[in-house]
């Protein structure tokens, strides 16, 4: 069920109570909401409805409604509603003069709450493509070859893999089959002692399946471990042993 709201205003002619008009605005929230009950989902759809009801006698009401969506989709509905009231003589419910009485405040006590009996549904699309990059080791050394581990689940097969990020700096190497999930490697660059150098590189992957659907993976970071530098202690002298 989709969540949302609707606001409805009704009006009728005081000198002719048989005709009733209504205007309503409704909005629901979700990524795939079927506002028109057609099987097609829309993102946070909004619709405006204009209705006209004709009640010749209290027992019968003919309804007509036009709904217009912001995406250009529209819907027309025509219906027939029976308003049978228990405890009220049938002769009185078939009298045209009783329509004005039923529209009064006293007569409206028999009215039932008006609601849309068709629920607005939000569809949840089945995930058919996903990709995940495993976290690389933390203690990487300059010149070290790192094997990238990919986890791809595709219902419709893989069309292409596209890497994003510091691919050149990491000397990204592909396997023989470019669409394979195994055999992708990088070579860690040399340590840089320059000011502002992070010695940290990032990679992510975009996968496209054979239906044209594309998804992006998580981003991984490959960082070098700072090399140890030996500094001679003060006062230490070197001499040759005899």
Tab-separated table of C-alpha atoms in Angstrom:
chain	number	residue	atom	x	y	z
A	1	UNK	CA	0.000	0.000	0.000
A	2	UNK	CA	1.265	3.443	-0.920
A	3	UNK	CA	1.075	6.331	1.541
A	4	UNK	CA	-0.361	9.689	0.540
A	5	UNK	CA	-3.249	12.118	0.948
A	6	UNK	CA	-6.282	13.466	-0.891
A	7	UNK	CA	-8.475	16.567	-0.500
A	8	UNK	CA	-12.047	16.620	-1.841
A	9	UNK	CA	-14.532	19.503	-2.151
A	10	UNK	CA	-18.212	19.000	-3.048
A	11	UNK	CA	-20.868	21.477	-4.151
A	12	UNK	CA	-24.462	21.342	-5.367
A	13	UNK	CA	-27.070	23.779	-6.678
A	14	UNK	CA	-29.366	24.935	-3.870
A	15	UNK	CA	-32.369	25.087	-6.234
A	16	UNK	CA	-31.691	21.657	-7.818
A	17	UNK	CA	-30.388	19.107	-5.345
A	18	UNK	CA	-30.277	16.217	-7.815
A	19	UNK	CA	-26.852	17.204	-9.223
A	20	UNK	CA	-23.698	17.137	-7.132
A	21	UNK	CA	-20.197	18.149	-8.287
A	22	UNK	CA	-16.823	17.396	-6.734
A	23	UNK	CA	-13.160	18.280	-7.178
A	24	UNK	CA	-10.337	16.342	-5.542
A	25	UNK	CA	-6.552	16.410	-5.489
A	26	UNK	CA	-4.530	13.364	-4.470
A	27	UNK	CA	-0.841	12.563	-4.163
A	28	UNK	CA	0.940	9.382	-3.159
A	29	UNK	CA	4.595	8.823	-2.360
A	30	UNK	CA	6.804	6.074	-3.738
A	31	UNK	CA	9.050	5.122	-6.644
A	32	UNK	CA	6.479	2.974	-8.478
A	33	UNK	CA	2.942	3.932	-7.441
A	34	UNK	CA	0.038	2.673	-9.574
A	35	UNK	CA	-2.311	5.632	-9.168
A	36	UNK	CA	-4.561	4.704	-12.111
A	37	UNK	CA	-4.784	0.938	-11.376
A	38	UNK	CA	-3.311	0.241	-14.818
A	39	UNK	CA	-0.241	-1.758	-13.807
A	40	UNK	CA	2.117	1.157	-14.542
A	41	UNK	CA	4.023	2.754	-11.671
A	42	UNK	CA	4.907	6.442	-11.320
A	43	UNK	CA	7.211	8.363	-8.967
A	44	UNK	CA	5.288	10.422	-6.360
A	45	UNK	CA	2.273	10.854	-8.673
A	46	UNK	CA	-0.261	13.691	-8.393
A	47	UNK	CA	-3.748	13.644	-9.925
A	48	UNK	CA	-6.775	15.948	-10.071
A	49	UNK	CA	-10.293	14.514	-10.360
A	50	UNK	CA	-13.535	16.222	-11.396
A	51	UNK	CA	-16.794	14.399	-10.675
A	52	UNK	CA	-20.479	14.800	-11.444
A	53	UNK	CA	-23.229	12.842	-9.659
A	54	UNK	CA	-26.906	12.708	-10.619
A	55	UNK	CA	-29.424	11.437	-8.066
A	56	UNK	CA	-32.943	11.246	-9.560
A	57	UNK	CA	-34.275	9.506	-6.447
A	58	UNK	CA	-32.569	8.840	-3.102
A	59	UNK	CA	-32.136	5.148	-3.956
A	60	UNK	CA	-30.090	5.612	-7.150
A	61	UNK	CA	-27.050	7.741	-8.023
A	62	UNK	CA	-25.298	7.868	-11.400
A	63	UNK	CA	-21.633	8.889	-11.133
A	64	UNK	CA	-19.122	10.180	-13.679
A	65	UNK	CA	-15.528	11.130	-12.921
A	66	UNK	CA	-12.515	12.288	-14.909
A	67	UNK	CA	-9.049	11.889	-13.385
A	68	UNK	CA	-6.039	13.681	-14.890
A	69	UNK	CA	-2.422	12.944	-13.913
A	70	UNK	CA	0.573	15.233	-14.233
A	71	UNK	CA	2.258	12.747	-16.595
A	72	UNK	CA	-0.527	13.183	-19.171
A	73	UNK	CA	-2.336	9.984	-18.198
A	74	UNK	CA	-6.096	10.307	-17.731
A	75	UNK	CA	-8.931	8.028	-16.686
A	76	UNK	CA	-12.726	8.227	-17.049
A	77	UNK	CA	-15.128	6.329	-14.806
A	78	UNK	CA	-18.909	5.964	-15.028
A	79	UNK	CA	-20.836	4.114	-12.348
A	80	UNK	CA	-24.171	3.366	-10.762
A	81	UNK	CA	-24.619	3.392	-6.986
A	82	UNK	CA	-27.541	2.134	-4.897
A	83	UNK	CA	-28.212	4.007	-1.655
A	84	UNK	CA	-30.651	1.699	0.109
A	85	UNK	CA	-31.462	2.834	3.643
A	86	UNK	CA	-32.718	0.264	6.116
A	87	UNK	CA	-35.722	1.367	8.128
A	88	UNK	CA	-36.863	3.856	5.462
A	89	UNK	CA	-39.931	2.896	3.367
A	90	UNK	CA	-39.070	1.992	-0.234
A	91	UNK	CA	-41.755	4.368	-1.492
A	92	UNK	CA	-39.952	7.234	0.208
A	93	UNK	CA	-36.600	6.162	-1.289
A	94	UNK	CA	-38.132	6.214	-4.786
A	95	UNK	CA	-39.649	9.687	-4.415
A	96	UNK	CA	-37.832	12.460	-6.268
A	97	UNK	CA	-38.995	15.037	-3.738
A	98	UNK	CA	-37.064	13.234	-1.008
A	99	UNK	CA	-33.699	14.010	-2.645
A	100	UNK	CA	-33.617	17.513	-1.166
A	101	UNK	CA	-34.451	16.086	2.260
A	102	UNK	CA	-31.631	13.548	2.030
A	103	UNK	CA	-29.217	16.359	1.166
A	104	UNK	CA	-30.104	18.285	4.314
A	105	UNK	CA	-28.138	18.032	7.522
A	106	UNK	CA	-30.818	15.880	9.103
A	107	UNK	CA	-31.074	13.566	6.134
A	108	UNK	CA	-27.320	13.172	5.752
A	109	UNK	CA	-27.148	11.198	8.997
A	110	UNK	CA	-27.830	8.112	6.898
A	111	UNK	CA	-24.874	8.768	4.589
A	112	UNK	CA	-22.011	6.312	4.767
A	113	UNK	CA	-18.382	7.499	4.616
A	114	UNK	CA	-17.123	7.908	1.064
A	115	UNK	CA	-13.889	6.131	0.285
A	116	UNK	CA	-11.988	4.719	-2.644
A	117	UNK	CA	-12.456	0.974	-2.446
A	118	UNK	CA	-9.543	0.348	-4.809
A	119	UNK	CA	-6.277	0.626	-2.852
A	120	UNK	CA	-3.372	2.510	-4.391
A	121	UNK	CA	-0.492	0.083	-4.701
A	122	UNK	CA	3.244	0.740	-4.724
A	123	UNK	CA	5.156	-1.899	-6.664
A	124	UNK	CA	8.573	-3.003	-5.520
A	125	UNK	CA	10.754	-3.884	-8.475
A	126	UNK	CA	12.621	-7.154	-8.213
A	127	UNK	CA	16.361	-6.598	-8.134
A	128	UNK	CA	17.835	-8.304	-11.204
A	129	UNK	CA	21.332	-6.770	-11.163
A	130	UNK	CA	23.718	-6.034	-8.305
A	131	UNK	CA	27.470	-5.572	-7.897
A	132	UNK	CA	29.781	-5.421	-4.899
A	133	UNK	CA	33.543	-4.830	-4.570
A	134	UNK	CA	35.298	-6.587	-1.709
A	135	UNK	CA	37.377	-4.439	0.648
A	136	UNK	CA	41.107	-4.693	-0.204
A	137	UNK	CA	43.817	-5.388	2.417
A	138	UNK	CA	44.894	-2.489	4.644
A	139	UNK	CA	48.665	-3.058	4.624
A	140	UNK	CA	49.475	-2.508	0.953
A	141	UNK	CA	53.056	-1.909	-0.152
A	142	UNK	CA	54.426	0.019	-3.159
A	143	UNK	CA	54.652	-2.190	-6.238
A	144	UNK	CA	52.349	-4.825	-4.753
A	145	UNK	CA	49.884	-6.511	-7.116
A	146	UNK	CA	46.357	-6.580	-5.699
A	147	UNK	CA	43.634	-8.841	-7.053
A	148	UNK	CA	40.220	-7.183	-7.166
A	149	UNK	CA	37.320	-9.335	-6.013
A	150	UNK	CA	33.966	-8.713	-7.686
A	151	UNK	CA	30.579	-10.085	-6.714
A	152	UNK	CA	28.049	-9.636	-9.523
A	153	UNK	CA	24.543	-11.056	-9.640
A	154	UNK	CA	22.799	-10.641	-12.973
A	155	UNK	CA	19.583	-12.296	-14.098
A	156	UNK	CA	20.065	-11.228	-17.725
A	157	UNK	CA	23.824	-11.673	-18.124
A	158	UNK	CA	26.624	-9.106	-18.275
A	159	UNK	CA	27.072	-6.799	-21.258
A	160	UNK	CA	29.918	-4.584	-20.067
A	161	UNK	CA	32.055	-3.592	-17.072
A	162	UNK	CA	33.244	-0.008	-16.715
A	163	UNK	CA	35.707	0.990	-13.996
A	164	UNK	CA	35.619	4.449	-12.457
A	165	UNK	CA	38.263	6.257	-10.425
A	166	UNK	CA	42.079	6.112	-10.367
A	167	UNK	CA	42.420	3.385	-12.980
A	168	UNK	CA	45.565	4.794	-14.638
A	169	UNK	CA	47.442	5.534	-11.428
A	170	UNK	CA	46.749	1.973	-10.258
A	171	UNK	CA	47.698	0.372	-13.609
A	172	UNK	CA	44.390	-1.485	-13.799
A	173	UNK	CA	44.797	-4.722	-15.766
A	174	UNK	CA	41.874	-6.664	-17.228
A	175	UNK	CA	41.578	-10.420	-17.757
A	176	UNK	CA	41.465	-11.998	-21.206
A	177	UNK	CA	37.674	-11.746	-21.218
A	178	UNK	CA	36.777	-8.139	-20.482
A	179	UNK	CA	33.374	-9.083	-19.025
A	180	UNK	CA	34.808	-11.663	-16.643
A	181	UNK	CA	34.572	-11.111	-12.895
A	182	UNK	CA	37.902	-12.869	-12.257
A	183	UNK	CA	41.421	-11.737	-13.069
A	184	UNK	CA	41.191	-7.976	-12.502
A	185	UNK	CA	44.353	-6.627	-10.835
A	186	UNK	CA	46.024	-3.346	-9.936
A	187	UNK	CA	49.618	-2.453	-9.079
A	188	UNK	CA	50.137	-0.109	-6.163
A	189	UNK	CA	52.085	3.067	-7.068
A	190	UNK	CA	55.230	4.293	-5.355
A	191	UNK	CA	55.001	6.111	-2.051
A	192	UNK	CA	54.929	9.899	-2.406
A	193	UNK	CA	56.387	12.117	0.319
A	194	UNK	CA	55.224	15.335	-1.318
A	195	UNK	CA	53.075	17.714	0.706
A	196	UNK	CA	49.391	16.980	0.277
A	197	UNK	CA	49.932	13.497	-1.136
A	198	UNK	CA	47.332	11.103	0.309
A	199	UNK	CA	48.850	7.881	-1.069
A	200	UNK	CA	45.287	6.693	-1.346
A	201	UNK	CA	43.361	5.754	-4.498
A	202	UNK	CA	39.716	4.920	-5.196
A	203	UNK	CA	37.880	2.560	-7.535
A	204	UNK	CA	34.265	1.716	-8.331
A	205	UNK	CA	32.556	-0.336	-11.013
A	206	UNK	CA	29.548	0.207	-13.290
A	207	UNK	CA	27.895	-2.957	-14.622
A	208	UNK	CA	25.456	-3.073	-17.545
A	209	UNK	CA	23.374	-6.153	-18.289
A	210	UNK	CA	22.035	-7.291	-21.660
A	211	UNK	CA	18.740	-5.453	-21.140
A	212	UNK	CA	20.519	-2.097	-20.767
A	213	UNK	CA	20.069	-1.832	-17.005
A	214	UNK	CA	23.070	-0.260	-15.242
A	215	UNK	CA	24.101	-0.289	-11.587
A	216	UNK	CA	27.097	1.129	-9.718
A	217	UNK	CA	29.081	-0.675	-7.063
A	218	UNK	CA	30.356	0.566	-3.759
A	219	UNK	CA	33.609	2.551	-3.812
A	220	UNK	CA	36.760	0.960	-2.416
A	221	UNK	CA	39.929	2.701	-1.242
A	222	UNK	CA	43.436	1.331	-1.723
A	223	UNK	CA	45.947	2.965	0.620
A	224	UNK	CA	49.685	2.468	0.975
A	225	UNK	CA	51.313	1.737	4.298
A	226	UNK	CA	53.923	4.372	5.094
A	227	UNK	CA	57.404	2.846	4.720
A	228	UNK	CA	59.753	2.750	7.719
A	229	UNK	CA	62.827	4.997	7.502
A	230	UNK	CA	65.867	4.221	9.646
A	231	UNK	CA	67.506	7.319	11.132
A	232	UNK	CA	70.966	6.902	12.802
A	233	UNK	CA	70.862	7.685	16.521
A	234	UNK	CA	72.896	10.642	17.831
A	235	UNK	CA	76.330	9.909	19.224
A	236	UNK	CA	76.651	6.607	17.419
A	237	UNK	CA	80.028	6.142	15.703
A	238	UNK	CA	81.121	3.362	13.454
A	239	UNK	CA	84.503	1.714	13.632
A	240	UNK	CA	86.217	-1.319	12.177
A	241	UNK	CA	86.810	-4.203	14.507
A	242	UNK	CA	90.402	-5.574	14.499
